[in-house]
Amino acid sequence: MSDAFTTRVLNVASGSRERVVDLTHDCENFLRESAAGRDGLLNVFVPHATAGIAIIETGAGSDDDLLAALRTLLPADDRWQHRHGTPGHGRDHVLPALVPPHATLPVIAGRLELGTWQSVCLVDTNRDNPDRQVRLSFLG
């Protein structure tokens, strides 16, 4: 594969509860190996129909606030037409319309350009699928 494009798949155990998983350090480690000080773009993609990628502050309650907001917007009840899995699982299939399954971020001199409090996170409300894959791709 060309030095201009490098990709890696992360296996993430998100567990059997709603979670926001901080992937920032994984992204930084990947860029240390693949970007080699170059400018470019990092694409983060989750190939699942029931998870998303968010750029959000973590550790100060914002991650819990995001999950609470999603529970308000997408309640786990029987209103959903998509009805397999745990009760209310149909809402998990609507999640990617609100929290997209991808983010593309600038990389300058091999480093991820995030704001002071920003983190790259997997958002997973699907309690039926505890194992996720996240693809990191650097183009530079």
JSON list of N, CA and C in Angstrom, two decimals, residues 3-6 30-31 34-44 103-114 137-140:
[
{"chain": "A", "resi": 3, "resn": "ASP", "atom": "N", "xyz": [2.55, 4.88, 0.77]},
{"chain": "A", "resi": 3, "resn": "ASP", "atom": "CA", "xyz": [2.77, 5.64, 1.99]},
{"chain": "A", "resi": 3, "resn": "ASP", "atom": "C", "xyz": [1.74, 6.75, 2.14]},
{"chain": "A", "resi": 4, "resn": "ALA", "atom": "N", "xyz": [1.10, 7.16, 1.04]},
{"chain": "A", "resi": 4, "resn": "ALA", "atom": "CA", "xyz": [0.12, 8.24, 1.09]},
{"chain": "A", "resi": 4, "resn": "ALA", "atom": "C", "xyz": [-1.19, 7.80, 1.75]},
{"chain": "A", "resi": 5, "resn": "PHE", "atom": "N", "xyz": [-1.43, 6.49, 1.79]},
{"chain": "A", "resi": 5, "resn": "PHE", "atom": "CA", "xyz": [-2.67, 5.97, 2.38]},
{"chain": "A", "resi": 5, "resn": "PHE", "atom": "C", "xyz": [-2.35, 4.76, 3.25]},
{"chain": "A", "resi": 6, "resn": "THR", "atom": "N", "xyz": [-2.72, 4.84, 4.52]},
{"chain": "A", "resi": 6, "resn": "THR", "atom": "CA", "xyz": [-2.50, 3.74, 5.45]},
{"chain": "A", "resi": 6, "resn": "THR", "atom": "C", "xyz": [-3.79, 3.54, 6.24]},
{"chain": "A", "resi": 30, "resn": "PHE", "atom": "N", "xyz": [-1.84, 5.54, 16.07]},
{"chain": "A", "resi": 30, "resn": "PHE", "atom": "CA", "xyz": [-1.88, 5.21, 14.65]},
{"chain": "A", "resi": 30, "resn": "PHE", "atom": "C", "xyz": [-1.15, 6.26, 13.82]},
{"chain": "A", "resi": 31, "resn": "LEU", "atom": "N", "xyz": [-1.37, 7.53, 14.12]},
{"chain": "A", "resi": 31, "resn": "LEU", "atom": "CA", "xyz": [-0.74, 8.61, 13.36]},
{"chain": "A", "resi": 31, "resn": "LEU", "atom": "C", "xyz": [0.77, 8.66, 13.59]},
{"chain": "A", "resi": 34, "resn": "SER", "atom": "N", "xyz": [1.89, 6.02, 11.15]},
{"chain": "A", "resi": 34, "resn": "SER", "atom": "CA", "xyz": [1.53, 6.11, 9.73]},
{"chain": "A", "resi": 34, "resn": "SER", "atom": "C", "xyz": [1.77, 7.49, 9.11]},
{"chain": "A", "resi": 35, "resn": "ALA", "atom": "N", "xyz": [1.64, 8.55, 9.86]},
{"chain": "A", "resi": 35, "resn": "ALA", "atom": "CA", "xyz": [1.76, 9.89, 9.27]},
{"chain": "A", "resi": 35, "resn": "ALA", "atom": "C", "xyz": [3.20, 10.34, 9.13]},
{"chain": "A", "resi": 36, "resn": "ALA", "atom": "N", "xyz": [4.07, 9.88, 10.02]},
{"chain": "A", "resi": 36, "resn": "ALA", "atom": "CA", "xyz": [5.51, 10.20, 9.94]},
{"chain": "A", "resi": 36, "resn": "ALA", "atom": "C", "xyz": [5.75, 11.69, 9.74]},
{"chain": "A", "resi": 37, "resn": "GLY", "atom": "N", "xyz": [5.05, 12.52, 10.51]},
{"chain": "A", "resi": 37, "resn": "GLY", "atom": "CA", "xyz": [5.27, 13.96, 10.47]},
{"chain": "A", "resi": 37, "resn": "GLY", "atom": "C", "xyz": [4.62, 14.69, 9.32]},
{"chain": "A", "resi": 38, "resn": "ARG", "atom": "N", "xyz": [3.83, 14.00, 8.52]},
{"chain": "A", "resi": 38, "resn": "ARG", "atom": "CA", "xyz": [3.20, 14.62, 7.34]},
{"chain": "A", "resi": 38, "resn": "ARG", "atom": "C", "xyz": [1.86, 15.26, 7.68]},
{"chain": "A", "resi": 39, "resn": "ASP", "atom": "N", "xyz": [1.42, 16.15, 6.82]},
{"chain": "A", "resi": 39, "resn": "ASP", "atom": "CA", "xyz": [0.07, 16.71, 6.88]},
{"chain": "A", "resi": 39, "resn": "ASP", "atom": "C", "xyz": [-0.86, 15.78, 6.11]},
{"chain": "A", "resi": 40, "resn": "GLY", "atom": "N", "xyz": [-2.12, 15.77, 6.49]},
{"chain": "A", "resi": 40, "resn": "GLY", "atom": "CA", "xyz": [-3.09, 14.97, 5.78]},
{"chain": "A", "resi": 40, "resn": "GLY", "atom": "C", "xyz": [-4.42, 14.93, 6.50]},
{"chain": "A", "resi": 41, "resn": "LEU", "atom": "N", "xyz": [-5.14, 13.84, 6.29]},
{"chain": "A", "resi": 41, "resn": "LEU", "atom": "CA", "xyz": [-6.46, 13.66, 6.90]},
{"chain": "A", "resi": 41, "resn": "LEU", "atom": "C", "xyz": [-6.55, 12.29, 7.55]},
{"chain": "A", "resi": 42, "resn": "LEU", "atom": "N", "xyz": [-7.18, 12.26, 8.71]},
{"chain": "A", "resi": 42, "resn": "LEU", "atom": "CA", "xyz": [-7.50, 11.00, 9.37]},
{"chain": "A", "resi": 42, "resn": "LEU", "atom": "C", "xyz": [-9.00, 10.78, 9.24]},
{"chain": "A", "resi": 43, "resn": "ASN", "atom": "N", "xyz": [-9.37, 9.66, 8.67]},
{"chain": "A", "resi": 43, "resn": "ASN", "atom": "CA", "xyz": [-10.77, 9.28, 8.62]},
{"chain": "A", "resi": 43, "resn": "ASN", "atom": "C", "xyz": [-10.99, 8.18, 9.65]},
{"chain": "A", "resi": 44, "resn": "VAL", "atom": "N", "xyz": [-12.03, 8.33, 10.45]},
{"chain": "A", "resi": 44, "resn": "VAL", "atom": "CA", "xyz": [-12.42, 7.35, 11.46]},
{"chain": "A", "resi": 44, "resn": "VAL", "atom": "C", "xyz": [-13.80, 6.87, 11.06]},
{"chain": "A", "resi": 103, "resn": "ALA", "atom": "N", "xyz": [-15.90, 10.34, 10.85]},
{"chain": "A", "resi": 103, "resn": "ALA", "atom": "CA", "xyz": [-15.40, 11.70, 11.03]},
{"chain": "A", "resi": 103, "resn": "ALA", "atom": "C", "xyz": [-14.09, 11.79, 10.27]},
{"chain": "A", "resi": 104, "resn": "THR", "atom": "N", "xyz": [-13.84, 12.92, 9.64]},
{"chain": "A", "resi": 104, "resn": "THR", "atom": "CA", "xyz": [-12.58, 13.18, 8.96]},
{"chain": "A", "resi": 104, "resn": "THR", "atom": "C", "xyz": [-11.95, 14.39, 9.64]},
{"chain": "A", "resi": 105, "resn": "LEU", "atom": "N", "xyz": [-10.70, 14.20, 10.08]},
{"chain": "A", "resi": 105, "resn": "LEU", "atom": "CA", "xyz": [-10.03, 15.19, 10.92]},
{"chain": "A", "resi": 105, "resn": "LEU", "atom": "C", "xyz": [-8.69, 15.61, 10.32]},
{"chain": "A", "resi": 106, "resn": "PRO", "atom": "N", "xyz": [-8.31, 16.87, 10.50]},
{"chain": "A", "resi": 106, "resn": "PRO", "atom": "CA", "xyz": [-7.02, 17.32, 9.97]},
{"chain": "A", "resi": 106, "resn": "PRO", "atom": "C", "xyz": [-5.85, 16.78, 10.78]},
{"chain": "A", "resi": 107, "resn": "VAL", "atom": "N", "xyz": [-4.77, 16.49, 10.06]},
{"chain": "A", "resi": 107, "resn": "VAL", "atom": "CA", "xyz": [-3.52, 16.07, 10.67]},
{"chain": "A", "resi": 107, "resn": "VAL", "atom": "C", "xyz": [-2.45, 17.05, 10.18]},
{"chain": "A", "resi": 108, "resn": "ILE", "atom": "N", "xyz": [-1.76, 17.70, 11.11]},
{"chain": "A", "resi": 108, "resn": "ILE", "atom": "CA", "xyz": [-0.72, 18.67, 10.79]},
{"chain": "A", "resi": 108, "resn": "ILE", "atom": "C", "xyz": [0.58, 18.18, 11.41]},
{"chain": "A", "resi": 109, "resn": "ALA", "atom": "N", "xyz": [1.59, 18.04, 10.57]},
{"chain": "A", "resi": 109, "resn": "ALA", "atom": "CA", "xyz": [2.91, 17.58, 11.02]},
{"chain": "A", "resi": 109, "resn": "ALA", "atom": "C", "xyz": [2.80, 16.26, 11.80]},
{"chain": "A", "resi": 110, "resn": "GLY", "atom": "N", "xyz": [1.92, 15.39, 11.34]},
{"chain": "A", "resi": 110, "resn": "GLY", "atom": "CA", "xyz": [1.77, 14.08, 11.94]},
{"chain": "A", "resi": 110, "resn": "GLY", "atom": "C", "xyz": [0.92, 14.03, 13.20]},
{"chain": "A", "resi": 111, "resn": "ARG", "atom": "N", "xyz": [0.36, 15.16, 13.59]},
{"chain": "A", "resi": 111, "resn": "ARG", "atom": "CA", "xyz": [-0.43, 15.22, 14.83]},
{"chain": "A", "resi": 111, "resn": "ARG", "atom": "C", "xyz": [-1.89, 15.57, 14.55]},
{"chain": "A", "resi": 112, "resn": "LEU", "atom": "N", "xyz": [-2.76, 14.93, 15.28]},
{"chain": "A", "resi": 112, "resn": "LEU", "atom": "CA", "xyz": [-4.20, 15.17, 15.17]},
{"chain": "A", "resi": 112, "resn": "LEU", "atom": "C", "xyz": [-4.50, 16.58, 15.64]},
{"chain": "A", "resi": 113, "resn": "GLU", "atom": "N", "xyz": [-5.21, 17.35, 14.83]},
{"chain": "A", "resi": 113, "resn": "GLU", "atom": "CA", "xyz": [-5.55, 18.73, 15.17]},
{"chain": "A", "resi": 113, "resn": "GLU", "atom": "C", "xyz": [-6.94, 18.78, 15.79]},
{"chain": "A", "resi": 114, "resn": "LEU", "atom": "N", "xyz": [-6.99, 18.59, 17.09]},
{"chain": "A", "resi": 114, "resn": "LEU", "atom": "CA", "xyz": [-8.24, 18.70, 17.84]},
{"chain": "A", "resi": 114, "resn": "LEU", "atom": "C", "xyz": [-8.18, 19.94, 18.70]},
{"chain": "A", "resi": 137, "resn": "SER", "atom": "N", "xyz": [-8.00, 5.52, 8.90]},
{"chain": "A", "resi": 137, "resn": "SER", "atom": "CA", "xyz": [-7.32, 5.65, 7.61]},
{"chain": "A", "resi": 137, "resn": "SER", "atom": "C", "xyz": [-6.64, 7.01, 7.55]},
{"chain": "A", "resi": 138, "resn": "PHE", "atom": "N", "xyz": [-5.35, 7.00, 7.22]},
{"chain": "A", "resi": 138, "resn": "PHE", "atom": "CA", "xyz": [-4.61, 8.25, 7.05]},
{"chain": "A", "resi": 138, "resn": "PHE", "atom": "C", "xyz": [-4.31, 8.45, 5.58]},
{"chain": "A", "resi": 139, "resn": "LEU", "atom": "N", "xyz": [-4.63, 9.63, 5.10]},
{"chain": "A", "resi": 139, "resn": "LEU", "atom": "CA", "xyz": [-4.32, 10.03, 3.74]},
{"chain": "A", "resi": 139, "resn": "LEU", "atom": "C", "xyz": [-3.46, 11.28, 3.82]},
{"chain": "A", "resi": 140, "resn": "GLY", "atom": "N", "xyz": [-2.23, 11.18, 3.32]},
{"chain": "A", "resi": 140, "resn": "GLY", "atom": "CA", "xyz": [-1.33, 12.34, 3.42]},
{"chain": "A", "resi": 140, "resn": "GLY", "atom": "C", "xyz": [-0.22, 12.31, 2.44]}
]
